[in-house]
Coordinates of C-alpha atoms and ligand atoms in Angstrom, one line a residue:
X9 CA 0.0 0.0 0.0
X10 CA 1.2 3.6 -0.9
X11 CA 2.1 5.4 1.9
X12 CA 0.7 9.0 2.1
X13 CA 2.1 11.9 4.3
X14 CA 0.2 14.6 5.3
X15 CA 0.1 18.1 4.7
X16 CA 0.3 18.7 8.3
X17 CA 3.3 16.4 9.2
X18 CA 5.0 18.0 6.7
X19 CA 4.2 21.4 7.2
X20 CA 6.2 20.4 10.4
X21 CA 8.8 18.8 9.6
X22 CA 9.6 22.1 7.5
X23 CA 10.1 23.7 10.4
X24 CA 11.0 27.4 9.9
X25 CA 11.1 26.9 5.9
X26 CA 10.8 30.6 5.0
X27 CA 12.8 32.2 7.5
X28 CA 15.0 33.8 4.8
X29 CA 13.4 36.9 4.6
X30 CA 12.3 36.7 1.2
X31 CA 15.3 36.2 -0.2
X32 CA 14.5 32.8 -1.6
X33 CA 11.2 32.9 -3.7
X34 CA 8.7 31.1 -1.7
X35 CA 8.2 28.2 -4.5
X36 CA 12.1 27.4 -4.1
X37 CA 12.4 27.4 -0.6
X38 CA 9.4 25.0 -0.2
X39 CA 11.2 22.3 -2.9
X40 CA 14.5 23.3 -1.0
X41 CA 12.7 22.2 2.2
X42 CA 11.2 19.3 0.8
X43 CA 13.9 18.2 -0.9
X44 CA 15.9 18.1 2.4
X45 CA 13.0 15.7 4.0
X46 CA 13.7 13.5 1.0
X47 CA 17.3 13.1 1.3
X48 CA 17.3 12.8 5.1
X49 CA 14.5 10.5 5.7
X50 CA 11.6 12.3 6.9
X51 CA 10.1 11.8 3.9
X52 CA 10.4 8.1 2.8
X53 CA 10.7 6.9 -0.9
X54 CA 7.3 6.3 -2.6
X55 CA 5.4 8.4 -0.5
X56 CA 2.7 9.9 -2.2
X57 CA 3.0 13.7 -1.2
X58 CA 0.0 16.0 0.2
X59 CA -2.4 17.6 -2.5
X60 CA -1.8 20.9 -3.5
X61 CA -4.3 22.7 -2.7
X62 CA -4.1 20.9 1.3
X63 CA -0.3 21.8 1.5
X64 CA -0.8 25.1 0.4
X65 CA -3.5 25.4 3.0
X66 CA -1.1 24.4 5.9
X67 CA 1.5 26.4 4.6
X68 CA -1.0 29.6 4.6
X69 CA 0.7 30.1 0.7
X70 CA -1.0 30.1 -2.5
X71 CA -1.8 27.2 -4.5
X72 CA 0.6 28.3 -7.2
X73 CA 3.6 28.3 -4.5
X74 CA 2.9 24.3 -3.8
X75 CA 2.4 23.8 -7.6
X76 CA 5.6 25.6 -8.8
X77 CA 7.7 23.8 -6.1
X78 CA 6.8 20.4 -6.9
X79 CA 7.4 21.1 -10.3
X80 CA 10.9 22.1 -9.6
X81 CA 10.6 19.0 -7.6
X82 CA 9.8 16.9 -10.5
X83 CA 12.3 18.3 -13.0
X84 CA 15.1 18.0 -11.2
X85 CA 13.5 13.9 -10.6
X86 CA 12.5 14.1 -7.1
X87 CA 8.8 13.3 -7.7
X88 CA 6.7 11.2 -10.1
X89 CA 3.3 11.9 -11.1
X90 CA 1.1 10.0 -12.8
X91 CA -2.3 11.1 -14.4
X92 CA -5.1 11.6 -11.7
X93 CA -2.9 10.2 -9.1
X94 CA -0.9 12.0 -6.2
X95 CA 3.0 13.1 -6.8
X96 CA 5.1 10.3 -5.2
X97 CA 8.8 10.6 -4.2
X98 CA 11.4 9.2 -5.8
X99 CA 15.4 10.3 -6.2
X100 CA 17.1 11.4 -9.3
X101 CA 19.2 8.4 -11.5
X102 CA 22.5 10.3 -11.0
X103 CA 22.0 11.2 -7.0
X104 CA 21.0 6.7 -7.1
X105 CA 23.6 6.2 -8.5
X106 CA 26.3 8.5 -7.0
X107 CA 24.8 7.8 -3.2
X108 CA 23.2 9.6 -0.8
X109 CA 24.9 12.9 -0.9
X110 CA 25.8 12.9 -4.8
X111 CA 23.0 15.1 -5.9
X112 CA 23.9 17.7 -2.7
X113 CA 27.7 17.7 -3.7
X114 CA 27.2 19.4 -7.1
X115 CA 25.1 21.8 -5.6
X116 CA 28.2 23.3 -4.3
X117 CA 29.3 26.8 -6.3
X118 CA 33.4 26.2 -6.0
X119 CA 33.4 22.5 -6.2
X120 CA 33.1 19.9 -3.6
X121 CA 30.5 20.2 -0.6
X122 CA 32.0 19.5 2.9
X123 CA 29.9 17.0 3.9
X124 CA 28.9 17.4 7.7
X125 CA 26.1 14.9 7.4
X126 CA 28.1 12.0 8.3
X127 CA 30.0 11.2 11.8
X128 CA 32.6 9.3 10.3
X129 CA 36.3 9.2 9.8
X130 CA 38.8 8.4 6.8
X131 CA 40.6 4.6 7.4
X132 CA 43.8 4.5 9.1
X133 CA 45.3 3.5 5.8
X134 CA 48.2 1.8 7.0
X135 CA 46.8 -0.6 10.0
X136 CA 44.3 -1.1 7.7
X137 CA 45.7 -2.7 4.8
X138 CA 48.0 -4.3 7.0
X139 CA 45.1 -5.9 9.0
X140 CA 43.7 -7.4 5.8
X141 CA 47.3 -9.0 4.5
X142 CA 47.6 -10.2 7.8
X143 CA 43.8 -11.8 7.6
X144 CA 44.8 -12.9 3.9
X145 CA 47.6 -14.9 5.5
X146 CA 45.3 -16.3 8.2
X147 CA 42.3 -17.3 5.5
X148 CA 44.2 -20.9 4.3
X149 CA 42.3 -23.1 7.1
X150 CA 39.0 -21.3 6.8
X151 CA 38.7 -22.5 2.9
X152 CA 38.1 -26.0 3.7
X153 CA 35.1 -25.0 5.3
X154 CA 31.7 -23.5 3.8
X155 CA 32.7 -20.2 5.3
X156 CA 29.3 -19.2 6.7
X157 CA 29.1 -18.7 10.1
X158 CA 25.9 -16.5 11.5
X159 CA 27.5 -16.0 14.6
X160 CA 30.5 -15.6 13.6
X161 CA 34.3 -17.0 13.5
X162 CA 35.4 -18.1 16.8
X163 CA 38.6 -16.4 16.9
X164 CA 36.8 -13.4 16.6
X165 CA 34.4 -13.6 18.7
X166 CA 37.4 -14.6 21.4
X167 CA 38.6 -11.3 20.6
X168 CA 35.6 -9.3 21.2
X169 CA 34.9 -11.3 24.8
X170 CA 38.8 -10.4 25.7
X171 CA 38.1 -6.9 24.9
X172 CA 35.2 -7.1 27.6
X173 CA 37.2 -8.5 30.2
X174 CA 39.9 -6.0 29.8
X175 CA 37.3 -3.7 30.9
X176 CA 36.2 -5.3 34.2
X177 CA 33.5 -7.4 32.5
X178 CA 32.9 -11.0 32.5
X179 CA 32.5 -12.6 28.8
X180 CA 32.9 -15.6 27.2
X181 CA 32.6 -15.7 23.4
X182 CA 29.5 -17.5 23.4
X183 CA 27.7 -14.2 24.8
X184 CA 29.3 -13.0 21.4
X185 CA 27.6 -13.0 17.8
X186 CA 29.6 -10.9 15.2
X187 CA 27.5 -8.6 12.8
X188 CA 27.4 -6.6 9.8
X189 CA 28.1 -3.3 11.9
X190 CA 26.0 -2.0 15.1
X191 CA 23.1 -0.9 13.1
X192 CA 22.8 -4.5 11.5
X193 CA 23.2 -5.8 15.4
X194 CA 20.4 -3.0 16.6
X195 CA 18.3 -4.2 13.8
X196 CA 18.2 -7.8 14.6
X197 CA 17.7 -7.6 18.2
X198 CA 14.4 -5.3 17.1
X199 CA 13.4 -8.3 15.5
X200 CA 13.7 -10.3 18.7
X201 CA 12.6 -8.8 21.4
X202 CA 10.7 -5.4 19.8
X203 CA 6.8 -6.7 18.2
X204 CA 5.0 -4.4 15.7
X205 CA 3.6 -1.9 18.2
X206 CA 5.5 -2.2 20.8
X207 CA 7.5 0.9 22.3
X208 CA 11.0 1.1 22.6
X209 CA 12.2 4.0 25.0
X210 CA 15.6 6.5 23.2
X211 CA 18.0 8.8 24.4
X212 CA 16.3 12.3 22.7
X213 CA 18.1 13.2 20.6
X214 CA 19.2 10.2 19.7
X215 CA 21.0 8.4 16.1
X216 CA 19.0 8.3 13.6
X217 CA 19.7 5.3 12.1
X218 CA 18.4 4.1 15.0
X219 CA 15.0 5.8 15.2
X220 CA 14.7 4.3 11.2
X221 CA 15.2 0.5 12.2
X222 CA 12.5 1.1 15.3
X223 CA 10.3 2.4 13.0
X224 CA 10.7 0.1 10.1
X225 CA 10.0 -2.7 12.4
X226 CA 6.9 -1.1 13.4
X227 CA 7.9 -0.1 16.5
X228 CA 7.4 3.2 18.6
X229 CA 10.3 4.9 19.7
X230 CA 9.2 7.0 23.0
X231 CA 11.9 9.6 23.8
X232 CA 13.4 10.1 27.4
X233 CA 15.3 13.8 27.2
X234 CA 19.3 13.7 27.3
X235 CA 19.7 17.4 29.1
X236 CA 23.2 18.8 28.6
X237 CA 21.8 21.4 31.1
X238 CA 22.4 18.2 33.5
X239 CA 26.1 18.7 33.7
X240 CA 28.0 16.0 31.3
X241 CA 27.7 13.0 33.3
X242 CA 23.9 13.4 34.6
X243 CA 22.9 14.9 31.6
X244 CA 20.0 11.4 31.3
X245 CA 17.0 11.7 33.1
X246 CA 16.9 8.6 35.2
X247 CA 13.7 9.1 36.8
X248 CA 12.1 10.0 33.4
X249 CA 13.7 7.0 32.2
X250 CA 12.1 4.6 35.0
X251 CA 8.9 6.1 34.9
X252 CA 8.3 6.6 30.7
X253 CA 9.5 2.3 31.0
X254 CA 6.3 2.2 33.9
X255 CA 4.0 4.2 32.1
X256 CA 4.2 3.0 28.2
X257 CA 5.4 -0.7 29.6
X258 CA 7.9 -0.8 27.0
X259 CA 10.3 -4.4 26.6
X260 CA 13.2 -2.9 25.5
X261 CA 15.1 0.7 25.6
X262 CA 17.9 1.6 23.2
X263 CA 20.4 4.0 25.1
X264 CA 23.9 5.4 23.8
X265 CA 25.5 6.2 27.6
X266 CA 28.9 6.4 26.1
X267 CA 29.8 9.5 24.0
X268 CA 26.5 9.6 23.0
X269 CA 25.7 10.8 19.2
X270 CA 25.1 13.4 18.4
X271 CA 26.1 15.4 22.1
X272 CA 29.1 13.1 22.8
X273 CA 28.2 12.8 26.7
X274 CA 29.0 10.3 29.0
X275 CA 26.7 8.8 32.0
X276 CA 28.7 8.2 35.0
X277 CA 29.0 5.3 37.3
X278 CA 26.0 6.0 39.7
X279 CA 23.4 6.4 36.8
X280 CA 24.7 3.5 34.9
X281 CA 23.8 0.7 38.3
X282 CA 20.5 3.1 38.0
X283 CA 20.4 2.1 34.7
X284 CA 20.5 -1.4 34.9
X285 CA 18.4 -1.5 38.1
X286 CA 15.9 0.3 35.7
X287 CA 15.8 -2.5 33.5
X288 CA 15.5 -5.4 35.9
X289 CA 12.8 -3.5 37.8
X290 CA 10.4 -2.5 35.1
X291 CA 11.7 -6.4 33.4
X292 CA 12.9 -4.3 30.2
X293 CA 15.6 -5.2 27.9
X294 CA 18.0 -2.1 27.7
X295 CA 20.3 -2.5 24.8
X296 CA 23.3 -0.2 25.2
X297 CA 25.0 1.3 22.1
X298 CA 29.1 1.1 22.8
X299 CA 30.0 2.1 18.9
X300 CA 31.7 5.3 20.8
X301 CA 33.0 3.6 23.5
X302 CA 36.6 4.3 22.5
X303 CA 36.4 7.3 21.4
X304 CA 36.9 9.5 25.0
X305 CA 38.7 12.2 24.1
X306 CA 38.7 13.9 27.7
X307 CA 38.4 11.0 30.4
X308 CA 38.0 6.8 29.6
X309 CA 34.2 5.7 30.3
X310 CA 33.4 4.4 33.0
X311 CA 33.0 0.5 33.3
X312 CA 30.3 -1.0 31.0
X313 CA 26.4 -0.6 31.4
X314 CA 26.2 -4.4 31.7
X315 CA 28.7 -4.5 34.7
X316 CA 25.7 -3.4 36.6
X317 CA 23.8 -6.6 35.7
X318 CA 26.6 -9.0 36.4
X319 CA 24.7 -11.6 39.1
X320 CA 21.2 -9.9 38.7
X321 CA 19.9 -11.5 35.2
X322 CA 22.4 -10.3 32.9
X323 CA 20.0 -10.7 29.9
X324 CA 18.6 -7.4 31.2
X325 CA 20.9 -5.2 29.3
X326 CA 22.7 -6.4 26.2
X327 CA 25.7 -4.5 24.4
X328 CA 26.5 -4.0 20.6
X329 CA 29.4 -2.4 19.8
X330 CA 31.6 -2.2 16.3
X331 CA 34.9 -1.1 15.0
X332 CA 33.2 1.6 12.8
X333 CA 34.6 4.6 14.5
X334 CA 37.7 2.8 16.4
X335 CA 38.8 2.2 13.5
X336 CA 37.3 2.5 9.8
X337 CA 33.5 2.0 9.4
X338 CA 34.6 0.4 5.8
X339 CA 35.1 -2.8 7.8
X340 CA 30.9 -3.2 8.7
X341 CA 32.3 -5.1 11.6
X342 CA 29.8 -5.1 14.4
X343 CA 28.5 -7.1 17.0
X344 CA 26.0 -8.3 19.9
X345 CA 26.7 -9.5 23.8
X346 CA 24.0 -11.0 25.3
X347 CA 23.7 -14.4 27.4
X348 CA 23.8 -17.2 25.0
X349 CA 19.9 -18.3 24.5
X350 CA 19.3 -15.0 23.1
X351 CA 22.5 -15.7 21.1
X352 CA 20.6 -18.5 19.7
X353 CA 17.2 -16.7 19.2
X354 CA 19.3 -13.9 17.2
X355 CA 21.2 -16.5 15.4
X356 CA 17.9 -18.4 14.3
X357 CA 16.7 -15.1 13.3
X358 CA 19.5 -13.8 10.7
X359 CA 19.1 -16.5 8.4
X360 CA 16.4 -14.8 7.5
X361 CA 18.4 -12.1 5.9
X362 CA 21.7 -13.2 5.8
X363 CA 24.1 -15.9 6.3
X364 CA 26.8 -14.4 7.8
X365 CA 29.6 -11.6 7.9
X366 CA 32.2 -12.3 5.3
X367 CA 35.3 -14.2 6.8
X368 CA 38.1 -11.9 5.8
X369 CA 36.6 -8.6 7.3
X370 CA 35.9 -10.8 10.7
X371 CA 39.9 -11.5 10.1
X372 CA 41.3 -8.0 9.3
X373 CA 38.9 -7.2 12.4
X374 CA 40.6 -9.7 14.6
X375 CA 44.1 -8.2 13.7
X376 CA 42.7 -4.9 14.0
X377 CA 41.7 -5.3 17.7
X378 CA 45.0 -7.2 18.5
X379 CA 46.9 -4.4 17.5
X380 CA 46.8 -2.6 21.0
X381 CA 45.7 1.1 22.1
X382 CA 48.3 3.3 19.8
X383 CA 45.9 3.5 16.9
X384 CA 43.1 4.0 18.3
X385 CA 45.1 7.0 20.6
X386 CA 46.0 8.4 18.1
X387 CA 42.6 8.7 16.3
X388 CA 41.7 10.2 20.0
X389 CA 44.5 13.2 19.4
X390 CA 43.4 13.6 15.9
X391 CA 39.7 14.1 17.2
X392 CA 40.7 16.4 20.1
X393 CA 42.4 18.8 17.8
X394 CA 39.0 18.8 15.2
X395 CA 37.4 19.5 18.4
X396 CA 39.3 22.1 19.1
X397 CA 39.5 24.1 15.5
X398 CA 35.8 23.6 15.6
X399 CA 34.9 25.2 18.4
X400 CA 37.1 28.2 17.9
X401 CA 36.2 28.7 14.2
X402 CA 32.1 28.8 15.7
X403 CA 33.3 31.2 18.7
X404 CA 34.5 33.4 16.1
X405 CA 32.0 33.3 13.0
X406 CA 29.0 32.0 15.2
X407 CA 29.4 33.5 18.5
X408 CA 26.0 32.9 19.9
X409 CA 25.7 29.1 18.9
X410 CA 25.6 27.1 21.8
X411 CA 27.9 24.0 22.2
X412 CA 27.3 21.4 23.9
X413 CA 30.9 20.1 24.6
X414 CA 30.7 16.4 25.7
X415 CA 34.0 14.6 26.6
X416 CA 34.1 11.9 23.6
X417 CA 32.7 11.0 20.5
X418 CA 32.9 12.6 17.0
X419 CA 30.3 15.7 16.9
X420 CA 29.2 19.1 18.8
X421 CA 25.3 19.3 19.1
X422 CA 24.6 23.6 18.7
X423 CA 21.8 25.4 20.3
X424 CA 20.9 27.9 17.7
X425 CA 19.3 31.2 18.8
X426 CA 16.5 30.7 16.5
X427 CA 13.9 27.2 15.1
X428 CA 15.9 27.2 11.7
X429 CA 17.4 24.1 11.9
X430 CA 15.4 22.9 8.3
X431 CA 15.9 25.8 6.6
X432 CA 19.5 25.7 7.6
X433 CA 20.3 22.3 6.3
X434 CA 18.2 22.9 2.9
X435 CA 20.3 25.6 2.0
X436 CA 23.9 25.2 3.4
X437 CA 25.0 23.0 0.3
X438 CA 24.8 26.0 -2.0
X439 CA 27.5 27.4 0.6
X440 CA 29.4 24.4 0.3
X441 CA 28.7 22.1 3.5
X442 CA 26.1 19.6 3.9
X443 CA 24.4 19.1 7.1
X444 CA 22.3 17.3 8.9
X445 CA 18.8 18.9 10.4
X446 CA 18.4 18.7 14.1
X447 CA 15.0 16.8 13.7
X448 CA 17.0 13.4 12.0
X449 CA 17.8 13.0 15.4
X450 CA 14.9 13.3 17.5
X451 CA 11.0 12.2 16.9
X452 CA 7.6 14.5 16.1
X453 CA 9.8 17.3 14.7
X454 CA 12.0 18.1 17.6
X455 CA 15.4 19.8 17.4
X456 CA 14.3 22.7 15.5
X457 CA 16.4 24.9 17.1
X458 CA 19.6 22.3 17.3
X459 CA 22.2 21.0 15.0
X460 CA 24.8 18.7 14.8
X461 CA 28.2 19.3 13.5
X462 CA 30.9 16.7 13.6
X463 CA 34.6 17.4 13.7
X464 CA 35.8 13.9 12.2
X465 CA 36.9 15.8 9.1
X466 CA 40.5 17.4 9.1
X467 CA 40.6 21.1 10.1
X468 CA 40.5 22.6 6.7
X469 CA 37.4 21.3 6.1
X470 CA 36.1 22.5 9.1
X471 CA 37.3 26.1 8.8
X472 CA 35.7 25.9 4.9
X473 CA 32.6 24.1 6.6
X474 CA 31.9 26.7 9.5
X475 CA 32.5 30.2 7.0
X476 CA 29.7 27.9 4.8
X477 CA 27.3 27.3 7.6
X478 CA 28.0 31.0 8.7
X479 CA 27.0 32.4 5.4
X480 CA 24.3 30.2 5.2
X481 CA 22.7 31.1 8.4
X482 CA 23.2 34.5 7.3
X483 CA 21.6 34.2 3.9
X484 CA 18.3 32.8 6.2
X485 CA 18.6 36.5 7.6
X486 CA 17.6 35.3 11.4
X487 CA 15.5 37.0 13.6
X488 CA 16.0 35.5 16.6
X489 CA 13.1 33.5 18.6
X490 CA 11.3 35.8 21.5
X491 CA 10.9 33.2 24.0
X492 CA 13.5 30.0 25.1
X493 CA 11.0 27.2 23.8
X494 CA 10.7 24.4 26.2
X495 CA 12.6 21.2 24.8
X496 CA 9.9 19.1 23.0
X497 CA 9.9 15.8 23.8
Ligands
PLP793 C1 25.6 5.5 18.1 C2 25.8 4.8 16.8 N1 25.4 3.5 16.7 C3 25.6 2.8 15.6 C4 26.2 3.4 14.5 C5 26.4 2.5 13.2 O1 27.6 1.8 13.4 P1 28.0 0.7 12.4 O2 28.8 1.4 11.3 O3 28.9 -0.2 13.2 O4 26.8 0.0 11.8 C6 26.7 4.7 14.5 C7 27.3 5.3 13.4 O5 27.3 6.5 13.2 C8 26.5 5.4 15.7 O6 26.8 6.7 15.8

């Protein structure tokens, strides 16, 4: 069945789409602002969009605004229409073709877009090809078997359980099944434990990749505020959190408590034992998002979420972690610890969809976390410094921006003085950066007035990237809001 959004959902989701002061005809900052929805997900593929004549109700603009945008929207292949039938979205051949951002980096006047819209670094080229010779060397015995192991090679998985007693925790390797990254690990504990329906409780704001695999299982994300306001290490709302889990009786919760993206804030030791005594008093299963954990850029994390459990019914909080940012996303590396039967469930489950992580990335990851500390230190030091030219190129061009400076991770989350976030993102590529809008990362068109910028690029970029969002924010000609709004959650 076509799926149809309305006019007032995405009136919404536009947020502040005209706040440009007329410098943008109306018509093009409407199929600017859709546009944006499109590529960032609020807006999914094959929708059929709003009427005209309902949009342009909502939108208090005439009927020929609506109809002139979505026909910039269809030229440039962002809709099809057929005959009688609502507009539905699709995206351009070249933008398919070139990936997600293709489209976005032409729109750049002096050549290539920074592109903001990703939390991500470059490999470390050398450790990495040396950890796939090495794993080249160490394929020979795994030819004379079939090669397809859902939860993945032993040696592995020995690897990852090390890595969790190095940290204080308990864990043999089979409470470990290896994945296709964290989100492929987030995605098939949803299928376990999360039924149509059923509500899964977030950090808000939270990743957005997340909030998609919730959704797309038919889930409800309900969002428990993370307040920077709380000072960086009680910045979660713990008795929200216990009584949202009482109130909505959700199963599960998906939490990032280490360098949490996009704020990069860290819940200290009280409030993770809170945490798990959360989850084995309300009998919810809180899965807890490490991919960070190694990125602390100002003090290590305290010991793991699930150290909490240890003796109390550890399957109350199960961990997925991944090498994506400790060392090169490229690797879709990723996995799950949990006590063994739900190893099994999980196990039955991915056959389903796949058979398996392919051998020699599970090898050039075993080489890769054998290789000790120094690489992933000095990925750390590279960070800090990003950090720092970031913050002191906004100081300068965006003085009243407000930071939120966690003490790990790979991104700054920025209080703007005004709701522009939207507009912001739709028109920063034609100054050169692409950006993410503060409501990927929350739910019901939060984050408005928020926006994320990472600092994993190197510090040119981020000195072209900030003048870009700087003009851009001045191009939107800002009048700032009257009143603090309260956070929506
Ligand atoms: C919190 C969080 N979880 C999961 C992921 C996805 O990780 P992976 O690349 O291992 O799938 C990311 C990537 O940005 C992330 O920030």
């Amino acid at each position: 069945m076509m799926h149809a959004v309305g006019a007032r959902a995405v009136s919404r989701d536009l947020g502040g789409w005209r706040d440009d002061a007329g410098r943008r005809s109306a018509y093009r900052a409407l199929a600017d602002g859709i546009r944006l929805l499109v590529h960032d997900g609020r807006i999914p593929l094959g929708a059929a969009l709003p009427g005209e004549r309902e949009l342009a109700g909502e939108l208090n603009v005439s009927r020929t605004t609506v109809t002139t945008a979505y026909s910039v929207l269809r030229e440039e292949g962002y809709l099809s229409s057929r005959q009688g039938s609502r507009s539905t979205v699709t995206v351009p051949v070249m933008s398919r073709d070139a990936g997600r951002v293709g489209a976005r980096r032409r729109a750049a006047p002096g050549g290539d877009a920074v592109d903001l819209s990703y939390a991500s670094m470059v490999a470390p080229v050398a450790e990495v090809q040396e950890a796939y010779s090495a794993a080249l060397q160490s394929l020979p015995p795994f030819l004379d078997t079939h090669g397809m192991e859902p939860i993945g090679i032993a040696v592995l998985r020995e690897a990852i359980a090390a890595r969790y007693r190095a940290r204080g925790l308990e864990t043999s390797p089979d409470q470990i099944m290896v994945t296709s990254g964290a989100q492929h690990a987030l995605r098939l504990l949803l299928g376990v434990l999360a039924a149509p329906g059923e509500r899964v409780l977030v950090d808000h704001p939270t990743y957005p990749n997340a909030l998609a695999a919730i959704r797309r299982v038919g889930a409800r994300p309900i969002p428990v505020p993370v307040r920077p306001e709380g000072g960086v290490s009680r910045s979660w709302d713990l008795g929200g959190i216990r009584s949202a889990a009482r109130q909505t009786a959700a199963r599960m919760a998906y939490f990032i408590p280490d360098f949490h993206n996009p704020t990069g804030l860290c819940l200290d030791d009280a409030g993770r034992a809170e945490l798990a005594r959360i989850a084995r008093d309300t009998r919810m299963t809180l899965v807890v998002d490490e991919t960070m954990v190694d990125l602390w850029l100002d003090a290590p994390p305290p010991a793991p979420v699930a150290t909490y459990a240890r003796g109390q019914g550890e399957s109350d909080v199960v961990t997925i972690g991944s090498v994506s940012k400790s060392h090169w996303g490229g690797l879709r590396i990723g996995w799950i610890r949990a006590e063994p039967e739900l190893i099994t469930r999980l196990v039955g489950s991915r056959s389903a969809s796949d058979l398996g992580t392919p051998v020699m990335d599970q090898l050039a990851a075993v080489h890769l976390l054998g290789a000790g500390d120094a690489p992933i230190e000095d990925r750390r030091q590279v960070l800090r410094s990003q950090r720092a030219v970031l913050l002191d190129e906004l100081s300068a061009r965006l003085p009243d921006w407000v930071p939120t400076v966690g003490t790990g991770g790979m991104s700054l989350w920025l209080k703007m003085p005004a709701s522009v976030s939207t507009a912001l993102a739709a028109t920063a590529p034609s100054h050169g950066v692409v950006l993410a809008a503060g409501p990927r990362f929350g739910v019901e068109g939060a984050f408005e007035r928020y926006i994320r910028l990472p600092y994993a690029r190197p510090a040119d970029e981020l000195r072209r990237a900030v003048a870009g969002v700087a003009a851009a924010y001045d191009a939107l000609g800002v009048t700032v809001d009257p009143a603090e709004p309260t956070l929506v959650v």
